[in-house]
CSV table of C-alpha atoms in Angstrom, one decimal:
chain,number,residue,atom,x,y,z
T,1,UNK,CA,-20.8,50.3,-67.2
T,2,UNK,CA,-23.8,52.6,-67.5
T,3,UNK,CA,-27.1,50.8,-66.5
T,4,UNK,CA,-28.6,51.1,-70.0
T,5,UNK,CA,-25.6,49.4,-71.6
T,6,UNK,CA,-25.6,46.8,-68.9
T,7,UNK,CA,-29.2,46.0,-69.6
T,8,UNK,CA,-28.6,45.8,-73.3
T,9,UNK,CA,-25.5,43.6,-72.8
T,10,UNK,CA,-27.4,41.3,-70.5
T,11,UNK,CA,-30.2,40.9,-73.0
T,12,UNK,CA,-27.9,40.3,-75.9
T,13,UNK,CA,-26.0,37.6,-74.0
T,14,UNK,CA,-29.2,35.9,-73.0
T,15,UNK,CA,-30.7,36.1,-76.5
T,16,UNK,CA,-27.6,35.0,-78.5
T,17,UNK,CA,-25.0,32.3,-77.9
T,18,UNK,CA,-21.5,32.9,-79.4
T,19,UNK,CA,-19.6,29.6,-79.9
T,20,UNK,CA,-15.9,29.8,-80.5
T,21,UNK,CA,-14.4,26.9,-82.3
T,22,UNK,CA,-11.6,25.1,-80.4
T,23,UNK,CA,-9.3,25.4,-83.4
T,24,UNK,CA,-10.3,28.5,-85.5
T,25,UNK,CA,-7.8,27.7,-88.3
T,26,UNK,CA,-9.2,24.2,-88.7
T,27,UNK,CA,-12.7,25.5,-89.2
T,28,UNK,CA,-11.7,28.6,-91.2
T,29,UNK,CA,-13.5,30.9,-88.8
T,30,UNK,CA,-10.5,33.1,-87.9
T,31,UNK,CA,-10.1,36.1,-90.1
T,32,UNK,CA,-7.1,38.4,-90.0
T,33,UNK,CA,-7.2,41.4,-92.4
T,34,UNK,CA,-3.8,42.8,-93.3
T,35,UNK,CA,-3.7,46.5,-94.3
T,36,UNK,CA,-2.9,47.1,-97.9
T,37,UNK,CA,-1.2,50.2,-99.2
T,38,UNK,CA,-4.5,51.8,-99.9
T,39,UNK,CA,-5.6,51.3,-96.3
T,40,UNK,CA,-7.9,48.3,-97.1
T,41,UNK,CA,-7.6,44.6,-96.8
T,42,UNK,CA,-9.7,41.7,-98.0
T,43,UNK,CA,-10.2,38.0,-97.4
T,44,UNK,CA,-12.3,35.9,-99.8
T,45,UNK,CA,-14.1,32.7,-98.9
T,46,UNK,CA,-15.6,30.7,-101.9
T,47,UNK,CA,-19.0,29.5,-100.9
T,48,UNK,CA,-20.1,27.9,-104.1
T,49,UNK,CA,-19.2,28.0,-107.8
T,50,UNK,CA,-21.2,31.2,-108.1
T,51,UNK,CA,-20.8,33.0,-104.8
T,52,UNK,CA,-17.9,34.2,-102.6
T,53,UNK,CA,-18.0,35.8,-99.2
T,54,UNK,CA,-15.6,38.8,-99.1
T,55,UNK,CA,-14.7,40.4,-95.8
T,56,UNK,CA,-13.1,43.7,-96.6
T,57,UNK,CA,-11.4,46.4,-94.5
T,58,UNK,CA,-11.6,49.9,-95.8
T,59,UNK,CA,-13.8,52.7,-96.9
T,60,UNK,CA,-17.3,51.4,-97.6
T,61,UNK,CA,-18.0,54.4,-100.0
T,62,UNK,CA,-15.2,53.2,-102.3
T,63,UNK,CA,-15.9,49.5,-102.0
T,64,UNK,CA,-16.7,47.3,-105.1
T,65,UNK,CA,-16.0,43.8,-106.4
T,66,UNK,CA,-14.9,43.2,-109.9
T,67,UNK,CA,-15.7,46.8,-110.9
T,68,UNK,CA,-19.2,47.1,-109.5
T,69,UNK,CA,-21.3,46.6,-106.4
T,70,UNK,CA,-25.0,46.0,-106.3
T,71,UNK,CA,-25.6,47.5,-102.9
T,72,UNK,CA,-23.9,48.7,-99.7
T,73,UNK,CA,-25.7,48.7,-96.3
T,74,UNK,CA,-25.9,52.0,-94.5
T,75,UNK,CA,-26.2,52.0,-90.7
T,76,UNK,CA,-28.8,54.9,-90.8
T,77,UNK,CA,-31.0,56.6,-88.2
T,78,UNK,CA,-34.8,56.5,-88.4
T,79,UNK,CA,-34.9,59.9,-90.2
T,80,UNK,CA,-32.6,58.6,-93.0
T,81,UNK,CA,-31.2,62.1,-93.6
T,82,UNK,CA,-27.6,61.5,-92.9
T,83,UNK,CA,-25.7,61.5,-89.6
T,84,UNK,CA,-22.2,60.7,-88.3
T,85,UNK,CA,-19.9,57.8,-89.0
T,86,UNK,CA,-20.5,55.6,-92.0
T,87,UNK,CA,-24.0,57.1,-92.5
T,88,UNK,CA,-22.5,60.6,-92.9
T,89,UNK,CA,-19.7,59.3,-95.1
T,90,UNK,CA,-22.1,57.5,-97.4
T,91,UNK,CA,-24.3,60.6,-97.7
T,92,UNK,CA,-21.3,62.8,-98.5
T,93,UNK,CA,-19.9,60.4,-101.1
T,94,UNK,CA,-23.2,59.8,-102.8
T,95,UNK,CA,-23.9,63.5,-103.2
T,96,UNK,CA,-27.0,65.6,-102.6
T,97,UNK,CA,-29.2,63.3,-104.7
T,98,UNK,CA,-29.1,60.6,-102.0
T,99,UNK,CA,-30.5,63.1,-99.5
T,100,UNK,CA,-33.3,64.0,-101.9
T,101,UNK,CA,-34.1,60.3,-102.4
T,102,UNK,CA,-34.2,59.8,-98.6
T,103,UNK,CA,-36.6,62.8,-98.3
T,104,UNK,CA,-38.8,61.1,-100.9
T,105,UNK,CA,-39.2,58.0,-98.7
T,106,UNK,CA,-42.6,58.4,-96.9
T,107,UNK,CA,-42.6,58.9,-93.2
T,108,UNK,CA,-44.3,56.0,-91.4
T,109,UNK,CA,-44.8,58.4,-88.4
T,110,UNK,CA,-43.5,61.9,-87.8
T,111,UNK,CA,-39.8,62.0,-88.4
T,112,UNK,CA,-39.4,58.3,-89.0
T,113,UNK,CA,-38.8,57.0,-92.5
T,114,UNK,CA,-37.2,53.7,-91.5
T,115,UNK,CA,-38.2,52.2,-88.1
T,116,UNK,CA,-35.7,50.3,-86.1
T,117,UNK,CA,-35.2,46.8,-87.4
T,118,UNK,CA,-36.4,47.6,-90.9
T,119,UNK,CA,-34.7,48.6,-94.1
T,120,UNK,CA,-35.3,51.0,-97.1
T,121,UNK,CA,-33.5,51.1,-100.4
T,122,UNK,CA,-32.4,54.0,-102.6
T,123,UNK,CA,-30.2,54.5,-105.6
T,124,UNK,CA,-26.4,54.8,-104.9
T,125,UNK,CA,-26.0,58.0,-107.1
T,126,UNK,CA,-22.2,58.9,-107.1
T,127,UNK,CA,-21.2,55.7,-105.1
T,128,UNK,CA,-19.7,52.7,-106.9
T,129,UNK,CA,-22.7,50.8,-105.5
T,130,UNK,CA,-25.8,51.0,-107.5
T,131,UNK,CA,-28.0,50.9,-104.4
T,132,UNK,CA,-27.9,51.9,-100.7
T,133,UNK,CA,-29.8,49.7,-98.3
T,134,UNK,CA,-30.5,51.9,-95.2
T,135,UNK,CA,-31.1,50.0,-92.0
T,136,UNK,CA,-31.6,51.1,-88.4
T,137,UNK,CA,-30.2,49.2,-85.5
T,138,UNK,CA,-31.6,49.4,-82.0
T,139,UNK,CA,-30.4,52.0,-79.4
T,140,UNK,CA,-30.9,50.6,-75.9
T,141,UNK,CA,-31.9,53.1,-73.2
T,142,UNK,CA,-32.3,52.5,-69.5
T,143,UNK,CA,-36.1,52.8,-69.8
T,144,UNK,CA,-36.4,50.5,-72.8
T,145,UNK,CA,-37.4,46.9,-73.2
T,146,UNK,CA,-34.8,45.4,-75.5
T,147,UNK,CA,-37.0,42.5,-76.6
T,148,UNK,CA,-39.3,44.9,-78.5
T,149,UNK,CA,-36.4,46.1,-80.7
T,150,UNK,CA,-35.6,42.6,-81.9
T,151,UNK,CA,-39.1,41.2,-82.1
T,152,UNK,CA,-39.1,41.3,-85.9
T,153,UNK,CA,-36.3,38.7,-86.0
T,154,UNK,CA,-37.8,36.2,-83.7
T,155,UNK,CA,-39.3,34.0,-86.4
T,156,UNK,CA,-36.2,33.9,-88.6
T,157,UNK,CA,-33.9,30.9,-88.8
T,158,UNK,CA,-30.7,32.9,-89.1
T,159,UNK,CA,-29.6,36.5,-89.1
T,160,UNK,CA,-26.3,37.7,-90.3
T,161,UNK,CA,-25.0,41.3,-90.3
T,162,UNK,CA,-21.8,43.4,-90.1
T,163,UNK,CA,-20.8,45.3,-87.1
T,164,UNK,CA,-23.4,48.0,-87.3
T,165,UNK,CA,-23.5,50.6,-84.5
T,166,UNK,CA,-20.4,49.1,-82.9
T,167,UNK,CA,-18.8,52.0,-81.1
T,168,UNK,CA,-20.7,55.0,-82.6
T,169,UNK,CA,-24.0,54.3,-80.9
T,170,UNK,CA,-23.9,52.9,-77.4
T,171,UNK,CA,-21.5,50.0,-77.8
T,172,UNK,CA,-17.7,49.9,-77.5
């Protein structure tokens, strides 16, 4: 394993504890998504009378619940001008207006519209989602101090997210 990945892995394992339930089925923490004919799959977990957690497999640019989606989360880069993976797919599906909206987000420093660990919101344009929440995950380098990248989360009670930057950027 390259040294920068080893350092990131060591930090993440020391910062977070993953607890696996002894009987996943009993605690409903095991999720298996079957592939549907359209390439997607979904599992629904009712949380209350008015909210349901949906874990869906498929193309995020086509995803919606009951005919609409308020927002999708885009694993962006700090420039917010599109890129590869889901970021590029979201920009292509939303059309050129999304790029224009991203250009209109003020830079906080040269070339940076959304610093690592923060988020910005734009309209969804041609997407089924009315909004796109752009967020930037950390990229660990051998000369970096990983604690700095997660410092904004230290005072939070809980943090939940999808598998951002899984294999595209530095992790596999």
